[in-house]
Amino acid sequence: MVDAAGKTFKPEMERCIDDCTRMHQIALTASGHALRHGGEENTNHIIRVLSDCVEMCQTAANFMLRGSPNHGRVCGVTAEICREVARECGKFEDEPMQKVVEAATACAESCEAMA
Amino acid sequence: MVDAAGKTFKPEMERCIDDCTRMHQIALTASGHALRHGGEENTNHIIRVLSDCVEMCQTAANFMLRGSPNHGRVCGVTAEICREVARECGKFEDEPMQKVVEAATACAESCEAMA
Amino acid sequence: MVDAAGKTFKPEMERCIDDCTRMHQIALTASGHALRHGGEENTNHIIRVLSDCVEMCQTAANFMLRGSPNHGRVCGVTAEICREVARECGKFEDEPMQKVVEAATACAESCEAMA
Amino acid sequence: MVDAAGKTFKPEMERCIDDCTRMHQIALTASGHALRHGGEENTNHIIRVLSDCVEMCQTAANFMLRGSPNHGRVCGVTAEICREVARECGKFEDEPMQKVVEAATACAESCEAMA
């Protein structure tokens, strides 16, 4: 990705922006899936976990895109929240949730590298 | 793009989500560029125009990712704001701003198709 | 409310910023309530309607706080979404949902005045 | 503040939600002020610092309004960013910036109490 000023991001930051953007998109679509298919007692919990992830991934990507020196702290919190998503969604065995787990694990790893 | 529930988005919506996501990223990086290189009297105006675009593109993408039936109205406003970005950034002749114009025009077109 | 530059907002805009901020807060807390207490078939629908409202009210307030000339279009869409919230949440008879209806109606009215 | 489900937030959380909401609003209006009145070399820096604050205060308030158990981590980062705002805006002697410093200090304190 080349930014509007013709500058390139460092590869590890570019990867992290991409992973956060993808996780944000997947967590938003997965919330709808959980609402429709989750067992009653689990739905509220998973939606809450995914909502945190939707918002933090968006925030982390925005900090990096703005070139903020504070992105490391934000990525640190985002990594922890992605790990929680991977752990909680990993309790479901259906294939859509397995895709969430993969994306969350990848995003946690690249956020940890930026923290 | 396949969502977390294994469903695919319709091609025109997938394109619009991609264009909004890209425009959001470019407008954020372009704000930094405008701050550093814009003439004093123009900077405030361009930053304001880009800030509107950053927020509306993010909102439009989120409405589509959630599968909201209200996405058309949101895309309609987003298209108008992207047209304004193309018009105002088109007054600058440097290459970074020309990339903003291209992205804004593409985003306006795909948002108009969804409105 | 006096802004950071010592300027005051016009009274109808100040009211609209306040109503959008309050509706944003109420819709976020009401989502949690709907998740826990809604009948199964209705929950997905109400959460979706409230999610749109959470995001548009935040966006509308931000446009006004930035002093954007585009706030009218954004307030127009926000008003329509608040009317939908009032209509859909009005189908429930419990007292928490009646508070959502009141806040949504007030927000729709002040957004319509700005549109 | 009573939420849509008739529950009250604990006083220290209610105060933190209010302080984050107020800081978000003040930082957004202060960005416009800085764009118009800041010296050239400082503008970019202050806008960047305020942009981080706008986004983190909104995120922290949303985490608390959703009742997320992750709010403490988010409040911790928000407190650090508010301290930075107080420090950087404290270098200006005009009265609008002094109001930003006051709001940022109050917000940092209530976020630290939640972290």
CSV table of C-alpha atoms in Angstrom, one decimal:
chain,number,residue,atom,x,y,z
A,1,MET,CA,0.0,0.0,0.0
A,2,VAL,CA,1.3,3.4,-0.9
A,3,ASP,CA,-0.2,6.3,1.0
A,4,ALA,CA,-1.6,9.5,-0.6
A,5,ALA,CA,1.7,11.3,-0.1
A,6,GLY,CA,3.6,8.6,-2.0
A,7,LYS,CA,5.2,7.2,1.1
A,8,THR,CA,5.2,3.5,1.7
A,9,PHE,CA,4.4,2.1,5.1
A,10,LYS,CA,7.0,-0.3,6.6
A,11,PRO,CA,6.1,-3.9,5.7
A,12,GLU,CA,5.2,-4.9,9.3
A,13,MET,CA,2.9,-1.9,9.7
A,14,GLU,CA,1.3,-2.5,6.4
A,15,ARG,CA,0.6,-6.1,7.3
A,16,CYS,CA,-0.9,-4.9,10.7
A,17,ILE,CA,-3.2,-2.3,9.0
A,18,ASP,CA,-4.4,-5.1,6.6
A,19,ASP,CA,-4.9,-7.6,9.4
A,20,CYS,CA,-6.8,-5.1,11.5
A,21,THR,CA,-9.0,-4.1,8.5
A,22,ARG,CA,-9.8,-7.7,7.7
A,23,MET,CA,-10.5,-8.6,11.3
A,24,HIS,CA,-12.8,-5.6,11.6
A,25,GLN,CA,-14.8,-6.7,8.6
A,26,ILE,CA,-14.9,-10.4,9.7
A,27,ALA,CA,-16.0,-9.5,13.3
A,28,LEU,CA,-18.8,-7.3,12.0
A,29,THR,CA,-20.2,-10.1,9.7
A,30,ALA,CA,-19.6,-12.7,12.4
A,31,SER,CA,-21.8,-10.7,14.8
A,32,GLY,CA,-24.7,-11.2,12.5
A,33,HIS,CA,-23.9,-14.9,12.2
A,34,ALA,CA,-23.7,-15.3,16.0
A,35,LEU,CA,-27.0,-13.5,16.4
A,36,ARG,CA,-28.7,-15.9,14.1
A,37,HIS,CA,-27.1,-19.2,15.1
A,38,GLY,CA,-25.6,-19.0,18.6
A,39,GLY,CA,-27.2,-20.8,21.4
A,40,GLU,CA,-29.2,-18.4,23.6
A,41,GLU,CA,-26.9,-18.3,26.6
A,42,ASN,CA,-23.8,-17.8,24.5
A,43,THR,CA,-25.0,-15.2,22.0
A,44,ASN,CA,-24.8,-12.2,24.3
A,45,HIS,CA,-21.2,-13.1,25.3
A,46,ILE,CA,-19.9,-13.6,21.8
A,47,ILE,CA,-21.6,-10.5,20.5
A,48,ARG,CA,-20.0,-8.5,23.3
A,49,VAL,CA,-16.6,-10.0,22.6
A,50,LEU,CA,-16.9,-9.3,18.8
A,51,SER,CA,-18.2,-5.7,19.4
A,52,ASP,CA,-15.0,-4.9,21.3
A,53,CYS,CA,-12.9,-6.4,18.5
A,54,VAL,CA,-14.8,-4.5,15.8
A,55,GLU,CA,-14.2,-1.2,17.5
A,56,MET,CA,-10.5,-1.8,18.6
A,57,CYS,CA,-9.4,-3.1,15.2
A,58,GLN,CA,-10.9,0.0,13.5
A,59,THR,CA,-9.2,2.3,16.1
A,60,ALA,CA,-5.8,0.5,15.7
A,61,ALA,CA,-5.9,0.7,11.9
A,62,ASN,CA,-6.8,4.4,12.1
A,63,PHE,CA,-3.9,5.2,14.5
A,64,MET,CA,-1.5,3.5,12.1
A,65,LEU,CA,-3.0,5.2,9.0
A,66,ARG,CA,-2.6,8.6,10.7
A,67,GLY,CA,1.0,7.8,11.5
A,68,SER,CA,0.4,8.3,15.2
A,69,PRO,CA,3.3,7.5,17.6
A,70,ASN,CA,0.7,6.2,20.0
A,71,HIS,CA,-0.2,3.2,17.8
A,72,GLY,CA,1.9,0.8,19.8
A,73,ARG,CA,-0.3,1.2,22.9
A,74,VAL,CA,-3.4,0.8,20.9
A,75,CYS,CA,-2.1,-2.3,19.1
A,76,GLY,CA,-1.2,-3.8,22.5
A,77,VAL,CA,-4.9,-3.6,23.7
A,78,THR,CA,-6.1,-4.8,20.3
A,79,ALA,CA,-3.9,-7.9,20.5
A,80,GLU,CA,-5.3,-8.8,23.8
A,81,ILE,CA,-8.9,-8.4,22.6
A,82,CYS,CA,-8.1,-10.5,19.4
A,83,ARG,CA,-6.7,-13.3,21.6
A,84,GLU,CA,-10.0,-13.2,23.6
A,85,VAL,CA,-11.9,-13.5,20.3
A,86,ALA,CA,-9.8,-16.5,19.2
A,87,ARG,CA,-10.3,-18.2,22.6
A,88,GLU,CA,-14.1,-17.6,22.8
A,89,CYS,CA,-14.9,-18.3,19.2
A,90,GLY,CA,-12.7,-21.4,19.2
A,91,LYS,CA,-15.3,-23.0,21.5
A,92,PHE,CA,-17.7,-23.3,18.5
A,93,GLU,CA,-16.9,-25.9,15.9
A,94,ASP,CA,-18.7,-24.6,12.9
A,95,GLU,CA,-16.6,-23.5,9.9
A,96,PRO,CA,-17.5,-19.8,10.0
A,97,MET,CA,-16.3,-19.4,13.6
A,98,GLN,CA,-13.1,-21.2,12.6
A,99,LYS,CA,-12.4,-18.5,10.1
A,100,VAL,CA,-12.9,-15.9,12.8
A,101,VAL,CA,-10.4,-17.7,15.0
A,102,GLU,CA,-7.8,-17.7,12.1
A,103,ALA,CA,-8.3,-14.0,11.4
A,104,ALA,CA,-8.1,-13.1,15.1
A,105,THR,CA,-4.9,-15.1,15.6
A,106,ALA,CA,-3.2,-13.4,12.6
A,107,CYS,CA,-4.3,-10.0,13.8
A,108,ALA,CA,-3.2,-10.6,17.4
A,109,GLU,CA,0.3,-11.6,16.1
A,110,SER,CA,0.8,-8.6,13.9
A,111,CYS,CA,-0.5,-6.3,16.6
A,112,GLU,CA,1.9,-7.8,19.1
A,113,ALA,CA,4.7,-7.1,16.7
A,114,MET,CA,3.7,-3.4,16.7
A,115,ALA,CA,3.1,-3.1,20.4
B,1,MET,CA,-14.8,-11.6,0.0
B,2,VAL,CA,-16.6,-14.3,1.8
B,3,ASP,CA,-18.1,-13.3,5.1
B,4,ALA,CA,-17.8,-15.1,8.4
B,5,ALA,CA,-21.0,-17.0,7.8
B,6,GLY,CA,-19.8,-18.4,4.4
B,7,LYS,CA,-22.1,-16.0,2.5
B,8,THR,CA,-20.7,-14.0,-0.3
B,9,PHE,CA,-21.7,-10.3,-0.8
B,10,LYS,CA,-23.2,-9.4,-4.2
B,11,PRO,CA,-20.4,-8.2,-6.5
B,12,GLU,CA,-21.5,-4.5,-6.6
B,13,MET,CA,-21.7,-4.4,-2.8
B,14,GLU,CA,-18.3,-6.1,-2.4
B,15,ARG,CA,-16.8,-3.5,-4.8
B,16,CYS,CA,-18.5,-0.7,-2.8
B,17,ILE,CA,-17.1,-2.0,0.5
B,18,ASP,CA,-13.7,-2.2,-1.0
B,19,ASP,CA,-13.9,1.3,-2.5
B,20,CYS,CA,-15.1,2.8,0.8
B,21,THR,CA,-12.4,1.0,2.8
B,22,ARG,CA,-9.7,2.2,0.3
B,23,MET,CA,-11.0,5.8,0.3
B,24,HIS,CA,-11.2,5.8,4.1
B,25,GLN,CA,-7.5,4.8,4.2
B,26,ILE,CA,-6.4,7.3,1.5
B,27,ALA,CA,-8.3,10.2,3.0
B,28,LEU,CA,-6.7,9.6,6.4
B,29,THR,CA,-3.2,9.6,5.0
B,30,ALA,CA,-4.0,12.5,2.7
B,31,SER,CA,-5.0,14.6,5.7
B,32,GLY,CA,-1.5,14.3,7.0
B,33,HIS,CA,-0.1,15.3,3.6
B,34,ALA,CA,-2.4,18.3,3.4
B,35,LEU,CA,-1.4,19.5,6.9
B,36,ARG,CA,2.3,19.4,5.9
B,37,HIS,CA,2.1,20.7,2.4
B,38,GLY,CA,-1.1,22.7,1.9
B,39,GLY,CA,-1.0,26.5,1.6
B,40,GLU,CA,-2.2,28.1,4.8
B,41,GLU,CA,-5.5,29.3,3.5
B,42,ASN,CA,-6.4,26.0,1.9
B,43,THR,CA,-5.3,23.6,4.6
B,44,ASN,CA,-8.3,24.1,6.9
B,45,HIS,CA,-10.7,23.6,4.1
B,46,ILE,CA,-9.2,20.5,2.7
B,47,ILE,CA,-8.7,18.9,6.1
B,48,ARG,CA,-12.4,19.5,6.8
B,49,VAL,CA,-13.5,18.0,3.5
B,50,LEU,CA,-11.2,14.9,4.0
B,51,SER,CA,-12.4,14.5,7.7
B,52,ASP,CA,-16.0,14.2,6.5
B,53,CYS,CA,-14.9,11.7,3.9
B,54,VAL,CA,-12.9,9.6,6.4
B,55,GLU,CA,-15.9,9.3,8.7
B,56,MET,CA,-18.6,8.7,6.0
B,57,CYS,CA,-16.7,6.1,4.1
B,58,GLN,CA,-16.1,4.2,7.4
B,59,THR,CA,-19.8,4.4,8.3
B,60,ALA,CA,-20.9,3.3,4.8
B,61,ALA,CA,-18.6,0.3,4.8
B,62,ASN,CA,-19.9,-0.7,8.3
B,63,PHE,CA,-23.5,-0.4,7.2
B,64,MET,CA,-22.9,-2.8,4.3
B,65,LEU,CA,-20.8,-5.2,6.4
B,66,ARG,CA,-23.6,-5.4,8.9
B,67,GLY,CA,-26.0,-6.1,6.1
B,68,SER,CA,-28.2,-3.1,7.0
B,69,PRO,CA,-31.2,-2.3,4.7
B,70,ASN,CA,-30.4,1.4,5.4
B,71,HIS,CA,-27.1,1.2,3.6
B,72,GLY,CA,-28.5,2.9,0.5
B,73,ARG,CA,-29.2,6.2,2.2
B,74,VAL,CA,-25.8,6.2,3.8
B,75,CYS,CA,-24.1,5.4,0.5
B,76,GLY,CA,-26.0,8.3,-1.1
B,77,VAL,CA,-24.5,10.9,1.3
B,78,THR,CA,-21.1,9.2,1.0
B,79,ALA,CA,-21.2,9.6,-2.8
B,80,GLU,CA,-21.9,13.3,-2.5
B,81,ILE,CA,-19.1,13.8,0.0
B,82,CYS,CA,-16.7,11.8,-2.3
B,83,ARG,CA,-17.7,14.1,-5.2
B,84,GLU,CA,-16.8,17.1,-3.1
B,85,VAL,CA,-13.4,15.6,-2.2
B,86,ALA,CA,-12.7,14.9,-5.9
B,87,ARG,CA,-13.7,18.5,-6.8
B,88,GLU,CA,-11.6,20.2,-4.0
B,89,CYS,CA,-8.6,18.0,-4.2
B,90,GLY,CA,-8.6,18.3,-8.0
B,91,LYS,CA,-7.6,22.0,-7.5
B,92,PHE,CA,-4.1,20.8,-6.5
B,93,GLU,CA,-1.8,19.5,-9.1
B,94,ASP,CA,0.6,17.4,-7.1
B,95,GLU,CA,0.6,13.7,-7.7
B,96,PRO,CA,-0.6,12.6,-4.2
B,97,MET,CA,-3.7,14.7,-4.5
B,98,GLN,CA,-4.4,13.2,-8.0
B,99,LYS,CA,-4.5,9.8,-6.3
B,100,VAL,CA,-7.1,11.1,-3.9
B,101,VAL,CA,-9.2,12.3,-6.8
B,102,GLU,CA,-9.1,8.9,-8.5
B,103,ALA,CA,-10.0,7.0,-5.3
B,104,ALA,CA,-12.8,9.5,-4.5
B,105,THR,CA,-14.3,9.3,-8.0
B,106,ALA,CA,-14.3,5.5,-7.9
B,107,CYS,CA,-15.9,5.5,-4.5
B,108,ALA,CA,-18.5,8.0,-5.5
B,109,GLU,CA,-19.4,5.8,-8.5
B,110,SER,CA,-19.8,2.6,-6.6
B,111,CYS,CA,-21.7,4.4,-3.8
B,112,GLU,CA,-24.1,5.9,-6.3
B,113,ALA,CA,-24.8,2.4,-7.7
B,114,MET,CA,-25.8,1.3,-4.1
B,115,ALA,CA,-27.9,4.4,-3.3
C,1,MET,CA,-22.0,24.4,25.4
C,2,VAL,CA,-19.1,26.6,24.6
C,3,ASP,CA,-16.6,25.1,22.2
C,4,ALA,CA,-12.8,25.1,22.8
C,5,ALA,CA,-12.4,28.3,20.7
C,6,GLY,CA,-14.9,30.2,23.0
C,7,LYS,CA,-17.6,30.2,20.3
C,8,THR,CA,-21.1,29.1,21.1
C,9,PHE,CA,-23.1,26.8,18.9
C,10,LYS,CA,-26.5,28.0,17.7
C,11,PRO,CA,-29.2,26.8,20.1
C,12,GLU,CA,-30.8,24.4,17.7
C,13,MET,CA,-27.5,22.8,16.8
C,14,GLU,CA,-26.5,22.5,20.4
C,15,ARG,CA,-29.8,20.7,21.1
C,16,CYS,CA,-29.2,18.4,18.2
C,17,ILE,CA,-25.6,17.5,19.3
C,18,ASP,CA,-27.0,16.8,22.8
C,19,ASP,CA,-29.9,14.7,21.4
C,20,CYS,CA,-27.6,12.7,19.1
C,21,THR,CA,-25.1,12.1,22.0
C,22,ARG,CA,-27.9,10.9,24.3
C,23,MET,CA,-29.5,8.7,21.6
C,24,HIS,CA,-26.1,7.2,20.9
C,25,GLN,CA,-25.6,6.3,24.6
C,26,ILE,CA,-29.2,5.0,25.0
C,27,ALA,CA,-29.0,2.9,21.8
C,28,LEU,CA,-25.7,1.3,23.0
C,29,THR,CA,-27.1,0.3,26.4
C,30,ALA,CA,-30.4,-0.8,24.9
C,31,SER,CA,-28.7,-3.2,22.5
C,32,GLY,CA,-27.4,-5.1,25.6
C,33,HIS,CA,-30.9,-5.1,27.0
C,34,ALA,CA,-32.4,-6.4,23.8
C,35,LEU,CA,-29.8,-9.2,23.7
C,36,ARG,CA,-30.8,-10.3,27.1
C,37,HIS,CA,-34.5,-9.9,27.0
C,38,GLY,CA,-35.8,-9.9,23.4
C,39,GLY,CA,-37.7,-12.8,22.1
C,40,GLU,CA,-35.5,-14.8,19.8
C,41,GLU,CA,-37.1,-13.9,16.5
C,42,ASN,CA,-37.0,-10.2,17.3
C,43,THR,CA,-33.6,-9.8,18.8
C,44,ASN,CA,-31.6,-9.9,15.5
C,45,HIS,CA,-33.9,-7.2,14.0
C,46,ILE,CA,-33.8,-4.8,17.0
C,47,ILE,CA,-30.0,-5.1,17.4
C,48,ARG,CA,-29.6,-4.3,13.8
C,49,VAL,CA,-31.9,-1.3,14.0
C,50,LEU,CA,-30.1,-0.1,17.1
C,51,SER,CA,-26.6,-0.6,15.6
C,52,ASP,CA,-27.5,1.6,12.7
C,53,CYS,CA,-28.7,4.3,15.2
C,54,VAL,CA,-25.6,4.0,17.4
C,55,GLU,CA,-23.3,4.7,14.4
C,56,MET,CA,-25.4,7.4,12.7
C,57,CYS,CA,-26.0,9.4,15.8
C,58,GLN,CA,-22.2,9.4,16.6
C,59,THR,CA,-21.4,10.4,13.0
C,60,ALA,CA,-24.0,13.2,13.0
C,61,ALA,CA,-22.7,14.6,16.3
C,62,ASN,CA,-19.2,14.5,15.0
C,63,PHE,CA,-20.1,16.4,11.8
C,64,MET,CA,-21.8,19.1,13.8
C,65,LEU,CA,-18.9,19.3,16.3
C,66,ARG,CA,-16.4,19.7,13.4
C,67,GLY,CA,-18.6,22.5,12.0
C,68,SER,CA,-19.0,20.6,8.7
C,69,PRO,CA,-21.3,22.2,6.1
C,70,ASN,CA,-22.4,18.7,5.2
C,71,HIS,CA,-24.1,18.1,8.6
C,72,GLY,CA,-27.5,18.6,7.1
C,73,ARG,CA,-27.4,15.6,4.8
C,74,VAL,CA,-26.0,13.4,7.6
C,75,CYS,CA,-28.8,14.7,10.0
C,76,GLY,CA,-31.4,13.8,7.4
C,77,VAL,CA,-30.4,10.2,7.3
C,78,THR,CA,-30.0,10.1,11.1
C,79,ALA,CA,-33.6,11.4,11.5
C,80,GLU,CA,-34.9,8.6,9.3
C,81,ILE,CA,-33.0,5.9,11.2
C,82,CYS,CA,-34.2,7.4,14.6
C,83,ARG,CA,-37.8,7.2,13.3
C,84,GLU,CA,-37.3,3.5,12.5
C,85,VAL,CA,-36.0,2.9,16.0
C,86,ALA,CA,-39.0,4.7,17.5
C,87,ARG,CA,-41.4,2.6,15.3
C,88,GLU,CA,-39.7,-0.8,16.0
C,89,CYS,CA,-38.9,-0.3,19.7
C,90,GLY,CA,-42.5,1.0,20.2
C,91,LYS,CA,-43.7,-2.6,19.5
C,92,PHE,CA,-42.3,-3.6,22.9
C,93,GLU,CA,-44.3,-2.5,26.0
C,94,ASP,CA,-41.6,-2.7,28.6
C,95,GLU,CA,-40.5,0.5,30.2
C,96,PRO,CA,-36.8,0.5,29.1
C,97,MET,CA,-37.9,0.3,25.4
C,98,GLN,CA,-40.3,3.2,26.0
C,99,LYS,CA,-37.4,5.3,27.1
C,100,VAL,CA,-35.6,4.4,23.8
C,101,VAL,CA,-38.7,5.5,21.9
C,102,GLU,CA,-38.8,8.9,23.7
C,103,ALA,CA,-35.1,9.6,23.0
C,104,ALA,CA,-35.4,8.4,19.4
C,105,THR,CA,-38.4,10.7,18.8
C,106,ALA,CA,-36.6,13.7,20.3
C,107,CYS,CA,-33.5,13.0,18.3
C,108,ALA,CA,-35.4,12.6,15.0
C,109,GLU,CA,-37.1,15.9,15.6
C,110,SER,CA,-34.0,17.9,16.2
C,111,CYS,CA,-32.2,16.2,13.3
C,112,GLU,CA,-35.1,17.1,11.0
C,113,ALA,CA,-34.7,20.7,12.1
C,114,MET,CA,-31.0,20.6,11.0
C,115,ALA,CA,-31.6,18.7,7.7
D,1,MET,CA,-27.5,8.6,34.0
D,2,VAL,CA,-29.9,5.6,34.0
D,3,ASP,CA,-29.4,3.3,31.1
D,4,ALA,CA,-32.1,1.9,28.8
D,5,ALA,CA,-32.6,-1.1,31.0
D,6,GLY,CA,-33.2,0.9,34.1
D,7,LYS,CA,-29.8,0.1,35.5
D,8,THR,CA,-27.6,2.8,36.9
D,9,PHE,CA,-23.9,2.9,36.2
D,10,LYS,CA,-21.6,3.0,39.2
D,11,PRO,CA,-20.8,6.7,40.0
D,12,GLU,CA,-17.1,6.5,39.0
D,13,MET,CA,-18.0,4.9,35.7
D,14,GLU,CA,-20.7,7.4,35.0
D,15,ARG,CA,-18.2,10.2,35.7
D,16,CYS,CA,-15.7,8.6,33.3
D,17,ILE,CA,-18.3,8.2,30.5
D,18,ASP,CA,-19.2,11.9,31.0
D,19,ASP,CA,-15.6,13.1,31.0
D,20,CYS,CA,-14.7,11.0,27.9
D,21,THR,CA,-17.8,12.3,26.1
D,22,ARG,CA,-16.9,15.9,27.0
D,23,MET,CA,-13.2,15.5,26.1
D,24,HIS,CA,-14.2,14.0,22.7
D,25,GLN,CA,-16.4,17.0,22.0
D,26,ILE,CA,-13.8,19.6,23.1
D,27,ALA,CA,-10.9,17.9,21.2
D,28,LEU,CA,-13.0,17.9,18.0
D,29,THR,CA,-13.8,21.6,18.3
D,30,ALA,CA,-10.2,22.4,19.4
D,31,SER,CA,-8.8,20.8,16.2
D,32,GLY,CA,-10.6,23.4,14.2
D,33,HIS,CA,-9.3,26.1,16.4
D,34,ALA,CA,-5.7,24.8,16.1
D,35,LEU,CA,-6.0,24.6,12.3
D,36,ARG,CA,-7.1,28.3,12.2
D,37,HIS,CA,-4.8,29.8,14.8
D,38,GLY,CA,-1.8,27.5,15.5
D,39,GLY,CA,1.6,28.5,14.3
D,40,GLU,CA,2.6,26.6,11.2
D,41,GLU,CA,5.2,24.3,12.7
D,42,ASN,CA,3.0,23.4,15.6
D,43,THR,CA,-0.3,22.8,13.9
D,44,ASN,CA,0.4,19.4,12.5
D,45,HIS,CA,1.6,18.1,15.9
D,46,ILE,CA,-1.4,19.4,17.9
D,47,ILE,CA,-3.9,18.2,15.3
D,48,ARG,CA,-2.3,14.7,15.5
D,49,VAL,CA,-2.4,14.7,19.3
D,50,LEU,CA,-6.0,15.9,19.3
D,51,SER,CA,-7.0,13.3,16.7
D,52,ASP,CA,-5.7,10.5,18.8
D,53,CYS,CA,-7.7,11.9,21.8
D,54,VAL,CA,-10.9,12.3,19.8
D,55,GLU,CA,-10.8,8.7,18.7
D,56,MET,CA,-9.7,7.1,22.0
D,57,CYS,CA,-12.2,9.0,24.2
D,58,GLN,CA,-15.0,7.9,21.9
D,59,THR,CA,-13.8,4.3,22.0
D,60,ALA,CA,-13.4,4.3,25.8
D,61,ALA,CA,-17.0,5.8,26.3
D,62,ASN,CA,-18.4,3.1,24.0
D,63,PHE,CA,-16.7,0.3,25.8
D,64,MET,CA,-18.1,1.5,29.1
D,65,LEU,CA,-21.6,2.1,27.6
D,66,ARG,CA,-21.6,-1.5,26.3
D,67,GLY,CA,-20.6,-2.7,29.7
D,68,SER,CA,-17.4,-4.4,28.3
D,69,PRO,CA,-15.1,-6.0,30.9
D,70,ASN,CA,-12.2,-4.8,28.6
D,71,HIS,CA,-12.9,-1.1,29.4
D,72,GLY,CA,-10.1,-0.9,31.9
D,73,ARG,CA,-7.4,-1.5,29.3
D,74,VAL,CA,-8.9,0.9,27.0
D,75,CYS,CA,-9.2,3.6,29.7
D,76,GLY,CA,-5.6,3.1,30.5
D,77,VAL,CA,-4.5,4.0,27.0
D,78,THR,CA,-7.0,6.9,27.0
D,79,ALA,CA,-5.5,8.3,30.2
D,80,GLU,CA,-2.0,8.3,28.7
D,81,ILE,CA,-3.3,10.1,25.5
D,82,CYS,CA,-5.2,12.7,27.6
D,83,ARG,CA,-2.0,13.4,29.6
D,84,GLU,CA,-0.2,14.0,26.3
D,85,VAL,CA,-2.9,16.4,25.2
D,86,ALA,CA,-2.7,18.3,28.6
D,87,ARG,CA,1.1,18.5,28.2
D,88,GLU,CA,1.2,19.7,24.6
D,89,CYS,CA,-1.8,22.0,24.7
D,90,GLY,CA,-0.5,23.5,27.9
D,91,LYS,CA,2.4,25.0,25.9
D,92,PHE,CA,-0.1,27.5,24.4
D,93,GLU,CA,-1.3,30.4,26.6
D,94,ASP,CA,-4.6,31.2,24.9
D,95,GLU,CA,-7.7,30.7,26.9
D,96,PRO,CA,-9.3,28.1,24.5
D,97,MET,CA,-6.3,25.8,24.9
D,98,GLN,CA,-6.4,26.2,28.7
D,99,LYS,CA,-10.0,24.8,28.6
D,100,VAL,CA,-8.6,21.8,26.6
D,101,VAL,CA,-6.0,21.3,29.3
D,102,GLU,CA,-8.6,21.3,32.1
D,103,ALA,CA,-10.9,18.8,30.3
D,104,ALA,CA,-7.9,16.5,29.4
D,105,THR,CA,-6.7,16.5,33.0
D,106,ALA,CA,-10.1,15.7,34.3
D,107,CYS,CA,-10.6,12.9,31.8
D,108,ALA,CA,-7.1,11.4,32.5
D,109,GLU,CA,-7.9,11.3,36.2
D,110,SER,CA,-11.2,9.5,35.8
D,111,CYS,CA,-9.8,7.1,33.2
D,112,GLU,CA,-6.9,6.3,35.5
D,113,ALA,CA,-9.5,5.4,38.2
D,114,MET,CA,-11.1,2.9,35.8
D,115,ALA,CA,-7.9,1.4,34.5
